[in-house]
């Protein structure tokens, strides 16, 4: 079997890696450089404290993979398991966090309610009066997204996968007869085509002649200058959609969770910086003196019902592997592994909730 | 002093040898090279080192600086403290 994978983000590369590990011949096409997509622009928060029942088992499996894959690939992901805190200050958010916590615990996630004052044991200068409720999971952490992409790419190449960067797919042929993708002037024949083009997946699906209709989300993010290790856990304020963490290089990375946009664009806004600065200095007033060095934004896609779209489309030679949403860096690794099984065996009950045919 | 001691990026303390090593590892386009080595991402945001990076990449890969291009400039132009930003206006 020959497989063509469109998009070298975490989803495409994880799928390619596990396919190749089972002996499948794989080629990966990436329109720009590695890390160009959302997988190179995110904040690397990895946790199983998610709201959707369907995603939690995948997050739990990915957490294990984040611990084990680096030694398998001989590539350090700079993954730190220093915990994840979610806070809220609006009643409806508190209710949602409580409900999700019950679900998470039922599924075996190690997560608990903590008092806002207890956050000060984890983040010394936290202003606990800025929030009313908090949950914490020790078994979560932060990864540096670039080494994840590079490490998976290295693993792929060592198994003989060709990763064609700066090679944009612009035509797809499926159905009876000769199938494959066209990139540049060349046609690459393949039995199965995997659409893991992130925010560009709608477009790829359209040129294959298959309806997709994922939402496009844009998310802005920034980093400060580096300071000494200070912020161990990842912090998400669900009422304000704001999150912060510290990279292994010492920069404080922070953003505001994404919003749906009409079309793909990655402009950075002053509006974001101001909103971010206001809230982050309420939560940790001591950060006031720190300077923002750089800001950027990323785009990702999300299934219409908020769940990923992963599995055979109505034409079995065209496989959807997209719609990962805000938690894609977390669930992508294990989704890719399970998708490889689906492609090889023709079925995988674990992926049923994400079937493209559910709509 | 030998070639290996030439500092390319002061903020991230990178030598020319380290940059060449990364290019040899396959990080041979400017965007990948900058991310893999950290060059241009420190306090000066590339003002001091971007040109060196392009020169080395051009010499190693035999591509012209035009073919190599420049990296995307990310705002802000100079670092801005959070305190000042937090007093700004939103839409
Ligand atoms: C600011 C931000 C913060 C985030 N924070 C987190 C977080 O803390 N935790 C978490 O779990 N997730 C987070 N996410 C979400 C996560 O980054 C994404 O869900 C995930 O990276 C999606 O991976 P992907 O492989 O599906 O898509 P991508 O990484 O976008 O990969 C798709 C690739 O396809 C390529 N492509 C597109 N069209 C073509 C074509 N025609 N031919 C060839 N190649 C093509 C693109 O260039 C791209 O590289 C965040 C996202 C953003 C933007």
Short mmCIF file of C-alpha atoms and ligand atoms in Angstrom, two decimals:
data_model
loop_
_atom_site.label_atom_id
_atom_site.label_comp_id
_atom_site.label_asym_id
_atom_site.label_seq_id
_atom_site.Cartn_x
_atom_site.Cartn_y
_atom_site.Cartn_z
CA UNK A 1 0.00 0.00 0.00
CA UNK A 2 1.18 3.52 -0.81
CA UNK A 3 -0.06 6.49 1.20
CA UNK A 4 0.23 10.21 0.45
CA UNK A 5 -0.10 12.45 3.51
CA UNK A 6 -0.99 16.11 2.96
CA UNK A 7 0.38 18.37 5.71
CA UNK A 8 3.36 17.87 8.03
CA UNK A 9 1.75 18.95 11.28
CA UNK A 10 1.49 16.73 14.34
CA UNK A 11 -1.47 14.87 12.80
CA UNK A 12 0.10 14.11 9.44
CA UNK A 13 3.50 13.21 10.87
CA UNK A 14 2.15 10.98 13.62
CA UNK A 15 0.00 9.13 11.09
CA UNK A 16 2.94 8.81 8.69
CA UNK A 17 5.27 7.58 11.42
CA UNK A 18 2.97 4.81 12.63
CA UNK A 19 2.10 3.78 9.08
CA UNK A 20 5.77 3.54 8.20
CA UNK A 21 6.46 1.57 11.38
CA UNK A 22 4.07 -1.05 10.04
CA UNK A 23 5.89 -1.14 6.75
CA UNK A 24 3.62 1.09 4.66
CA UNK A 25 5.24 3.24 1.96
CA UNK A 26 4.48 6.88 2.81
CA UNK A 27 5.19 10.28 1.29
CA UNK A 28 4.40 13.49 3.18
CA UNK A 29 3.72 16.77 1.39
CA UNK A 30 4.18 20.10 3.17
CA UNK A 31 3.44 23.37 1.38
CA UNK A 32 6.02 25.36 3.42
CA UNK A 33 8.67 24.40 5.99
CA UNK A 34 8.23 22.05 8.96
CA UNK A 35 6.50 23.90 11.87
CA UNK A 36 4.71 26.31 9.51
CA UNK A 37 1.24 25.13 10.58
CA UNK A 38 -0.51 25.29 13.95
CA UNK A 39 1.78 22.51 15.19
CA UNK A 40 4.65 25.01 15.12
CA UNK A 41 2.71 27.95 16.55
CA UNK A 42 0.97 26.60 19.62
CA UNK A 43 1.65 26.88 23.33
CA UNK A 44 2.25 23.17 23.95
CA UNK A 45 -0.18 22.71 26.83
CA UNK A 46 -0.73 18.96 27.23
CA UNK A 47 -3.49 17.75 29.55
CA UNK A 48 -6.31 15.24 29.85
CA UNK A 49 -8.45 17.81 31.74
CA UNK A 50 -10.68 18.23 28.68
CA UNK A 51 -14.44 18.78 28.47
CA UNK A 52 -15.37 16.17 25.87
CA UNK A 53 -15.71 12.54 26.86
CA UNK A 54 -14.59 11.40 23.39
CA UNK A 55 -11.27 13.27 23.62
CA UNK A 56 -10.16 12.41 27.15
CA UNK A 57 -8.94 8.84 26.41
CA UNK A 58 -6.92 10.17 23.48
CA UNK A 59 -5.36 12.87 25.66
CA UNK A 60 -4.44 10.21 28.24
CA UNK A 61 -2.79 8.04 25.58
CA UNK A 62 -0.93 11.03 24.16
CA UNK A 63 0.42 11.94 27.59
CA UNK A 64 2.02 8.49 27.73
CA UNK A 65 3.35 8.97 24.23
CA UNK A 66 4.90 12.32 25.16
CA UNK A 67 6.82 10.46 27.85
CA UNK A 68 7.88 7.49 25.72
CA UNK A 69 8.25 8.67 22.14
CA UNK A 70 11.30 10.91 22.70
CA UNK A 71 13.50 7.94 23.61
CA UNK A 72 12.07 5.89 20.74
CA UNK A 73 12.83 8.74 18.32
CA UNK A 74 16.03 9.77 20.10
CA UNK A 75 14.82 13.35 20.04
CA UNK A 76 14.11 15.46 23.13
CA UNK A 77 10.61 17.04 23.01
CA UNK A 78 11.50 19.28 26.02
CA UNK A 79 8.36 17.94 27.68
CA UNK A 80 7.93 18.88 31.36
CA UNK A 81 5.23 17.28 33.47
CA UNK A 82 4.79 20.06 36.00
CA UNK A 83 1.00 20.15 36.15
CA UNK A 84 -1.88 22.12 34.64
CA UNK A 85 -4.20 24.54 36.46
CA UNK A 86 -7.58 25.74 35.18
CA UNK A 87 -9.17 28.74 36.91
CA UNK A 88 -12.50 30.56 36.54
CA UNK A 89 -14.29 33.55 38.00
CA UNK A 90 -17.76 33.25 36.45
CA UNK A 91 -20.45 30.93 37.84
CA UNK A 92 -21.24 29.26 34.52
CA UNK A 93 -17.56 28.45 33.99
CA UNK A 94 -17.25 27.07 37.52
CA UNK A 95 -20.19 24.77 36.80
CA UNK A 96 -18.64 23.62 33.56
CA UNK A 97 -15.27 22.93 35.21
CA UNK A 98 -16.98 20.91 37.96
CA UNK A 99 -18.97 18.89 35.47
CA UNK A 100 -15.89 18.19 33.36
CA UNK A 101 -13.89 17.25 36.44
CA UNK A 102 -16.42 14.55 37.35
CA UNK A 103 -16.22 13.19 33.83
CA UNK A 104 -12.42 13.27 33.82
CA UNK A 105 -12.19 11.46 37.14
CA UNK A 106 -14.68 8.83 36.00
CA UNK A 107 -12.37 8.15 33.04
CA UNK A 108 -9.33 7.88 35.31
CA UNK A 109 -7.76 11.32 34.96
CA UNK A 110 -5.78 12.41 37.98
CA UNK A 111 -7.40 15.82 38.61
CA UNK A 112 -8.72 17.65 41.67
CA UNK A 113 -10.30 20.86 42.95
CA UNK A 114 -7.85 23.17 44.73
CA UNK A 115 -8.45 26.39 46.65
CA UNK A 116 -7.43 29.57 44.80
CA UNK A 117 -4.98 30.30 47.68
CA UNK A 118 -3.31 26.94 47.05
CA UNK A 119 -2.28 28.16 43.60
CA UNK A 120 0.25 30.30 45.44
CA UNK A 121 2.09 27.10 46.39
CA UNK A 122 2.52 26.43 42.67
CA UNK A 123 2.87 30.01 41.37
CA UNK A 124 4.29 32.14 44.21
CA UNK A 125 3.03 35.55 43.05
CA UNK A 126 -0.43 34.46 41.92
CA UNK A 127 -3.22 36.87 42.89
CA UNK A 128 -5.77 34.40 44.22
CA UNK A 129 -8.46 37.08 44.59
CA UNK A 130 -8.68 37.29 40.78
CA UNK A 131 -10.36 33.87 40.55
CA UNK A 132 -13.08 31.96 42.45
CA UNK A 133 -12.42 28.37 41.46
CA UNK A 134 -9.51 26.16 40.39
CA UNK A 135 -8.82 22.61 39.28
CA UNK A 136 -5.39 21.00 39.03
CA UNK A 137 -3.88 17.95 37.38
CA UNK A 138 -0.35 16.89 38.26
CA UNK A 139 -0.23 14.55 35.31
CA UNK A 140 -0.11 17.27 32.65
CA UNK A 141 2.50 19.58 31.32
CA UNK A 142 4.10 21.64 28.62
CA UNK A 143 5.91 20.56 25.49
CA UNK A 144 8.01 22.62 23.10
CA UNK A 145 6.09 22.15 19.82
CA UNK A 146 9.01 22.45 17.36
CA UNK A 147 10.99 19.43 18.59
CA UNK A 148 7.78 17.40 18.46
CA UNK A 149 7.47 18.15 14.74
CA UNK A 150 11.19 17.69 14.06
CA UNK A 151 11.37 14.52 16.15
CA UNK A 152 8.43 12.90 14.36
CA UNK A 153 9.93 13.98 11.03
CA UNK A 154 13.25 12.39 11.98
CA UNK A 155 11.48 9.17 12.95
CA UNK A 156 9.61 9.17 9.65
CA UNK A 157 12.73 9.71 7.57
CA UNK A 158 14.62 6.96 9.39
CA UNK A 159 11.80 4.59 8.36
CA UNK A 160 12.15 5.65 4.75
CA UNK A 161 9.32 8.19 4.58
CA UNK A 162 10.03 11.00 2.16
CA UNK A 163 8.95 14.40 3.50
CA UNK A 164 8.65 16.86 0.67
CA UNK A 165 8.74 20.37 2.15
CA UNK A 166 7.97 23.47 0.09
CA UNK A 167 5.75 21.22 -2.02
CA UNK A 168 2.12 22.29 -2.18
CA UNK A 169 -0.54 19.81 -3.22
CA UNK A 170 -2.88 21.46 -5.68
CA UNK A 171 -4.83 18.57 -7.16
CA UNK A 172 -6.17 15.30 -5.82
CA UNK A 173 -7.51 12.36 -7.82
CA UNK A 174 -9.58 9.72 -6.01
CA UNK A 175 -12.19 7.13 -6.99
CA UNK A 176 -11.76 4.30 -9.49
CA UNK A 177 -8.58 4.07 -11.54
CA UNK A 178 -5.33 5.89 -10.87
CA UNK A 179 -5.35 7.88 -7.65
CA UNK A 180 -2.89 10.32 -6.20
CA UNK A 181 -1.89 13.92 -5.60
CA UNK A 182 -0.43 16.53 -7.83
CA UNK A 183 2.24 18.85 -6.43
CA UNK A 184 4.21 21.17 -8.67
CA UNK A 185 4.38 19.56 -12.09
CA UNK A 186 4.54 16.06 -10.70
CA UNK A 187 1.84 13.48 -10.04
CA UNK A 188 2.39 11.06 -7.15
CA UNK A 189 0.37 7.90 -7.29
CA UNK A 190 -1.10 6.64 -4.00
CA UNK A 191 -3.71 4.12 -2.90
CA UNK A 192 -4.77 6.23 0.06
CA UNK A 193 -4.62 10.01 0.51
CA UNK A 194 -4.64 11.45 4.03
CA UNK A 195 -5.99 14.98 4.43
CA UNK A 196 -4.12 16.31 7.47
CA UNK A 197 -3.84 19.88 6.19
CA UNK A 198 -5.10 21.53 9.40
CA UNK A 199 -6.89 24.80 8.65
CA UNK A 200 -6.40 24.11 4.92
CA UNK A 201 -8.28 20.79 5.10
CA UNK A 202 -11.55 22.25 3.80
CA UNK A 203 -9.72 23.38 0.69
CA UNK A 204 -8.00 20.00 0.19
CA UNK A 205 -11.31 18.22 0.63
CA UNK A 206 -12.95 20.51 -1.88
CA UNK A 207 -10.39 19.79 -4.59
CA UNK A 208 -10.94 16.07 -3.94
CA UNK A 209 -14.65 16.69 -4.47
CA UNK A 210 -15.71 15.86 -0.92
CA UNK A 211 -17.71 18.10 1.42
CA UNK A 212 -16.03 18.85 4.79
CA UNK A 213 -17.17 22.12 6.36
CA UNK A 214 -14.81 22.40 9.36
CA UNK A 215 -14.69 25.67 11.30
CA UNK A 216 -11.52 27.77 10.88
CA UNK A 217 -10.15 29.16 14.13
CA UNK A 218 -7.53 31.85 14.61
CA UNK A 219 -5.55 32.16 17.82
CA UNK A 220 -3.09 34.85 18.91
CA UNK A 221 -0.12 34.32 21.18
CA UNK A 222 3.03 36.13 22.38
CA UNK A 223 6.26 35.66 24.32
CA UNK A 224 8.13 37.80 26.81
CA UNK A 225 11.85 38.05 27.31
CA UNK A 226 13.42 35.12 29.16
CA UNK A 227 13.52 34.97 32.95
CA UNK A 228 14.77 32.31 35.32
CA UNK A 229 12.48 29.28 35.86
CA UNK A 230 9.49 30.70 37.65
CA UNK A 231 6.25 29.26 36.32
CA UNK A 232 6.18 25.46 36.57
CA UNK A 233 2.58 24.56 35.73
CA UNK A 234 0.54 25.63 32.71
CA UNK A 235 -2.30 27.98 33.66
CA UNK A 236 -5.58 28.40 31.76
CA UNK A 237 -8.15 30.98 32.80
CA UNK A 238 -11.31 29.60 31.17
CA UNK A 239 -13.43 32.68 31.96
CA UNK A 240 -11.08 34.93 30.00
CA UNK A 241 -9.75 32.30 27.57
CA UNK A 242 -6.25 33.27 28.62
CA UNK A 243 -3.36 30.90 29.17
CA UNK A 244 0.30 31.19 30.16
CA UNK A 245 3.26 28.93 30.69
CA UNK A 246 7.02 29.16 30.68
CA UNK A 247 9.18 27.53 28.03
CA UNK A 248 12.36 25.63 28.78
CA UNK A 249 14.14 28.70 27.41
CA UNK A 250 12.62 30.88 30.12
CA UNK A 251 10.21 32.93 28.01
CA UNK A 252 6.66 33.36 29.28
CA UNK A 253 4.34 32.25 26.48
CA UNK A 254 0.72 33.32 26.62
CA UNK A 255 -2.32 33.63 24.44
CA UNK A 256 -6.07 33.90 24.22
CA UNK A 257 -8.03 30.87 22.97
CA UNK A 258 -9.10 31.02 19.34
CA UNK A 259 -12.12 32.50 17.65
CA UNK A 260 -13.86 31.38 14.47
CA UNK A 261 -12.83 33.34 11.36
CA UNK A 262 -14.20 33.43 7.82
CA UNK A 263 -10.92 32.76 6.06
CA UNK A 264 -7.32 31.88 6.83
CA UNK A 265 -5.18 34.85 7.89
CA UNK A 266 -2.49 35.21 10.52
CA UNK A 267 -2.21 38.94 11.24
CA UNK A 268 -1.23 39.94 14.77
CA UNK A 269 -3.30 42.56 16.60
CA UNK A 270 -2.64 45.22 19.21
CA UNK A 271 -6.10 44.50 20.59
CA UNK A 272 -4.93 41.03 21.59
CA UNK A 273 -1.78 42.33 23.31
CA UNK A 274 -3.77 44.82 25.37
CA UNK A 275 -6.42 42.28 26.45
CA UNK A 276 -3.72 39.77 27.27
CA UNK A 277 -1.59 42.25 29.21
CA UNK A 278 -4.58 43.41 31.28
CA UNK A 279 -5.65 40.00 32.44
CA UNK A 280 -2.23 38.47 32.88
CA UNK A 281 -1.13 41.34 35.13
CA UNK A 282 -4.28 40.85 37.22
CA UNK A 283 -3.49 37.17 37.65
CA UNK A 284 0.24 37.62 38.30
CA UNK A 285 0.89 41.32 39.02
CA UNK A 286 4.62 40.72 39.27
CA UNK A 287 4.81 40.15 35.50
CA UNK A 288 4.11 43.88 34.90
CA UNK A 289 7.74 44.72 34.32
CA UNK A 290 8.31 41.99 31.74
CA UNK A 291 8.41 42.97 28.07
CA UNK A 292 6.74 41.33 25.11
CA UNK A 293 9.39 40.35 22.56
CA UNK A 294 7.30 38.79 19.86
CA UNK A 295 3.71 38.02 18.93
CA UNK A 296 2.19 35.82 16.24
CA UNK A 297 -0.95 33.90 15.45
CA UNK A 298 -1.94 30.51 14.12
CA UNK A 299 -4.91 28.90 12.45
CA UNK A 300 -6.38 25.47 13.06
CA UNK A 301 -9.64 23.79 12.16
CA UNK A 302 -12.35 22.21 14.25
CA UNK A 303 -15.16 19.80 13.30
CA UNK A 304 -18.67 21.31 13.12
CA UNK A 305 -19.66 19.56 16.35
CA UNK A 306 -16.40 20.47 18.11
CA UNK A 307 -14.84 17.04 17.59
CA UNK A 308 -12.06 16.03 15.18
CA UNK A 309 -12.87 14.49 11.79
CA UNK A 310 -10.74 11.37 11.47
CA UNK A 311 -11.45 8.32 9.32
CA UNK A 312 -12.56 7.16 5.86
CA UNK A 313 -14.65 9.58 3.87
CA UNK A 314 -17.41 8.22 1.64
CA UNK A 315 -14.60 7.38 -0.80
CA UNK A 316 -12.31 5.03 1.14
CA UNK A 317 -9.21 6.21 -0.69
CA UNK A 318 -9.63 9.68 0.85
CA UNK A 319 -9.04 9.78 4.59
CA UNK A 320 -9.86 12.80 6.75
CA UNK A 321 -7.41 13.57 9.56
CA UNK A 322 -8.38 17.09 10.57
CA UNK A 323 -10.60 19.27 12.73
CA UNK A 324 -8.38 18.76 15.79
CA UNK A 325 -9.37 22.05 17.45
CA UNK A 326 -7.68 23.83 20.34
CA UNK A 327 -6.38 20.56 21.82
CA UNK A 328 -4.74 19.22 18.69
CA UNK A 329 -1.21 19.18 20.03
CA UNK A 330 -2.51 17.01 22.85
CA UNK A 331 -4.69 14.56 20.95
CA UNK A 332 -2.80 14.53 17.62
CA UNK A 333 -0.15 12.00 18.60
CA UNK A 334 -2.58 9.28 19.66
CA UNK A 335 -5.11 10.10 16.93
CA UNK A 336 -2.37 9.60 14.34
CA UNK A 337 -1.40 6.26 15.87
CA UNK A 338 -4.99 5.01 15.82
CA UNK A 339 -5.55 6.34 12.30
CA UNK A 340 -2.58 4.33 11.05
CA UNK A 341 -4.28 1.20 12.45
CA UNK A 342 -7.54 2.14 10.73
CA UNK A 343 -5.82 2.58 7.37
CA UNK A 344 -3.96 -0.73 7.67
CA UNK A 345 -6.76 -2.88 9.09
CA UNK A 346 -9.74 -1.16 7.49
CA UNK A 347 -11.43 -0.66 10.86
CA UNK A 348 -10.76 0.81 14.30
CA UNK A 349 -13.68 1.16 16.73
CA UNK A 350 -11.74 3.71 18.82
CA UNK A 351 -12.12 6.26 16.02
CA UNK A 352 -15.87 5.80 15.62
CA UNK A 353 -16.84 9.08 17.35
CA UNK A 354 -14.75 10.99 14.80
CA UNK A 355 -16.01 9.34 11.61
CA UNK A 356 -16.43 11.85 8.74
CA UNK A 357 -19.68 10.05 7.96
CA UNK A 358 -21.31 11.07 11.27
CA UNK A 359 -22.69 14.35 9.94
CA UNK B 1 41.20 32.34 17.30
CA UNK B 2 39.79 29.57 15.08
CA UNK B 3 36.70 29.80 12.93
CA UNK B 4 34.66 27.81 15.43
CA UNK B 5 34.78 30.64 17.98
CA UNK B 6 33.06 33.22 15.81
CA UNK B 7 29.94 34.40 17.60
CA UNK B 8 26.99 34.79 15.26
CA UNK B 9 24.18 35.53 17.70
CA UNK B 10 25.05 37.36 20.93
CA UNK B 11 21.65 37.03 22.60
CA UNK B 12 21.54 33.26 22.29
CA UNK B 13 25.33 32.82 22.40
CA UNK B 14 25.63 30.86 19.15
CA UNK B 15 28.82 30.24 17.20
CA UNK B 16 29.23 29.93 13.46
CA UNK B 17 30.12 26.27 13.98
CA UNK B 18 26.81 25.58 15.69
CA UNK B 19 24.91 27.21 12.83
CA UNK B 20 26.83 25.14 10.26
CA UNK B 21 26.16 21.98 12.25
CA UNK B 22 22.41 22.69 12.18
CA UNK B 23 22.50 23.26 8.40
CA UNK B 24 24.29 19.93 8.02
CA UNK B 25 21.55 18.27 10.11
CA UNK B 26 19.05 19.35 7.45
CA UNK B 27 17.69 22.61 8.93
CA UNK B 28 18.71 24.30 5.70
CA UNK B 29 15.98 26.87 5.12
CA UNK B 30 16.02 30.13 7.06
CA UNK B 31 12.76 29.59 9.00
CA UNK B 32 13.84 26.13 10.18
CA UNK B 33 17.40 27.23 10.94
CA UNK B 34 16.21 30.11 13.09
CA UNK B 35 13.86 27.90 15.07
CA UNK B 36 16.30 25.02 15.50
CA UNK B 37 19.20 27.17 16.68
CA UNK B 38 17.25 29.98 18.38
CA UNK B 39 19.17 32.57 16.33
CA UNK B 40 17.18 35.81 15.74
CA UNK B 41 14.69 34.91 18.50
CA UNK B 42 16.53 36.52 21.44
CA UNK B 43 16.36 40.02 22.85
CA UNK B 44 17.48 41.76 19.64
CA UNK B 45 15.00 39.78 17.52
CA UNK B 46 17.51 39.34 14.73
CA UNK B 47 18.75 42.90 14.38
CA UNK B 48 22.30 41.76 15.13
CA UNK B 49 22.42 38.28 13.64
CA UNK B 50 19.98 37.83 10.77
CA UNK B 51 22.47 39.01 8.18
CA UNK B 52 25.15 36.61 9.48
CA UNK B 53 22.66 33.77 9.36
CA UNK B 54 21.76 34.53 5.75
CA UNK B 55 25.44 34.80 4.80
CA UNK B 56 26.34 31.42 6.32
CA UNK B 57 23.29 29.72 4.81
CA UNK B 58 24.12 31.23 1.44
CA UNK B 59 27.73 30.01 1.60
CA UNK B 60 26.79 26.53 2.77
CA UNK B 61 23.89 25.89 0.41
CA UNK B 62 25.22 27.85 -2.58
CA UNK B 63 21.97 29.77 -2.82
CA UNK B 64 21.86 33.52 -3.23
CA UNK B 65 20.62 35.69 -0.33
CA UNK B 66 17.64 36.55 -2.56
CA UNK B 67 16.72 32.87 -2.86
CA UNK B 68 17.08 32.45 0.90
CA UNK B 69 14.85 35.41 1.67
CA UNK B 70 14.34 36.95 5.11
CA UNK B 71 12.36 35.64 8.06
CA UNK B 72 8.91 36.97 8.84
CA UNK B 73 9.32 40.04 11.05
CA UNK B 74 7.10 39.62 14.08
CA UNK B 75 5.83 42.66 15.96
CA UNK B 76 6.53 44.53 18.19
CA UNK B 77 9.62 46.23 16.69
CA UNK B 78 11.05 46.85 20.17
CA UNK B 79 10.13 45.05 23.41
CA UNK B 80 7.09 46.60 25.18
CA UNK B 81 6.44 46.10 28.91
CA UNK B 82 3.16 44.43 29.90
CA UNK B 83 2.39 47.33 32.25
CA UNK B 84 2.29 49.78 29.36
CA UNK B 85 0.26 47.44 27.19
CA UNK B 86 -2.26 46.82 29.97
CA UNK B 87 -3.10 50.53 29.95
CA UNK B 88 -3.81 50.56 26.20
CA UNK B 89 -7.21 50.76 24.51
CA UNK B 90 -9.14 47.83 23.06
CA UNK B 91 -11.68 47.99 20.25
C1 LIG C 1 -1.81 29.91 19.22
C2 LIG C 1 -2.18 28.47 19.37
C3 LIG C 1 -2.10 27.85 20.61
C4 LIG C 1 -2.45 26.51 20.76
N1 LIG C 1 -2.27 25.90 21.98
C5 LIG C 1 -2.47 24.56 22.10
C6 LIG C 1 -2.19 23.91 23.35
O1 LIG C 1 -1.75 24.52 24.31
N2 LIG C 1 -2.41 22.57 23.45
C7 LIG C 1 -2.87 21.83 22.39
O2 LIG C 1 -3.05 20.63 22.54
N3 LIG C 1 -3.12 22.42 21.18
C8 LIG C 1 -2.94 23.77 21.02
N4 LIG C 1 -3.22 24.39 19.83
C9 LIG C 1 -3.85 23.61 18.74
C10 LIG C 1 -2.87 22.80 17.93
O3 LIG C 1 -1.74 23.59 17.60
C11 LIG C 1 -3.51 22.29 16.63
O4 LIG C 1 -4.74 21.67 16.88
C12 LIG C 1 -2.62 21.26 15.94
O5 LIG C 1 -1.30 21.75 15.80
C13 LIG C 1 -3.19 20.90 14.58
O6 LIG C 1 -2.29 20.03 13.94
P1 LIG C 1 -2.52 19.61 12.44
O7 LIG C 1 -1.42 18.68 12.10
O8 LIG C 1 -3.92 19.15 12.26
O9 LIG C 1 -2.42 20.98 11.62
P2 LIG C 1 -1.13 21.89 11.24
O10 LIG C 1 -0.10 21.80 12.27
O11 LIG C 1 -1.66 23.22 10.88
O12 LIG C 1 -0.56 21.17 9.96
C14 LIG C 1 -1.17 21.23 8.70
C15 LIG C 1 -0.08 21.41 7.67
O13 LIG C 1 -0.62 21.26 6.37
C16 LIG C 1 0.10 22.08 5.50
N5 LIG C 1 -0.67 22.27 4.25
C17 LIG C 1 -1.83 22.96 4.10
N6 LIG C 1 -2.23 22.95 2.82
C18 LIG C 1 -1.31 22.22 2.13
C19 LIG C 1 -1.17 21.84 0.74
N7 LIG C 1 -2.04 22.22 -0.19
N8 LIG C 1 -0.10 21.07 0.38
C20 LIG C 1 0.83 20.68 1.31
N9 LIG C 1 0.73 21.01 2.62
C21 LIG C 1 -0.32 21.77 3.03
C22 LIG C 1 0.28 23.35 6.31
O14 LIG C 1 1.34 24.15 5.82
C23 LIG C 1 0.55 22.80 7.70
O15 LIG C 1 1.93 22.69 7.99
C24 LIG C 1 -2.92 25.76 19.64
C25 LIG C 1 -3.01 26.38 18.40
C26 LIG C 1 -2.64 27.73 18.24
C27 LIG C 1 -2.72 28.37 16.88
#
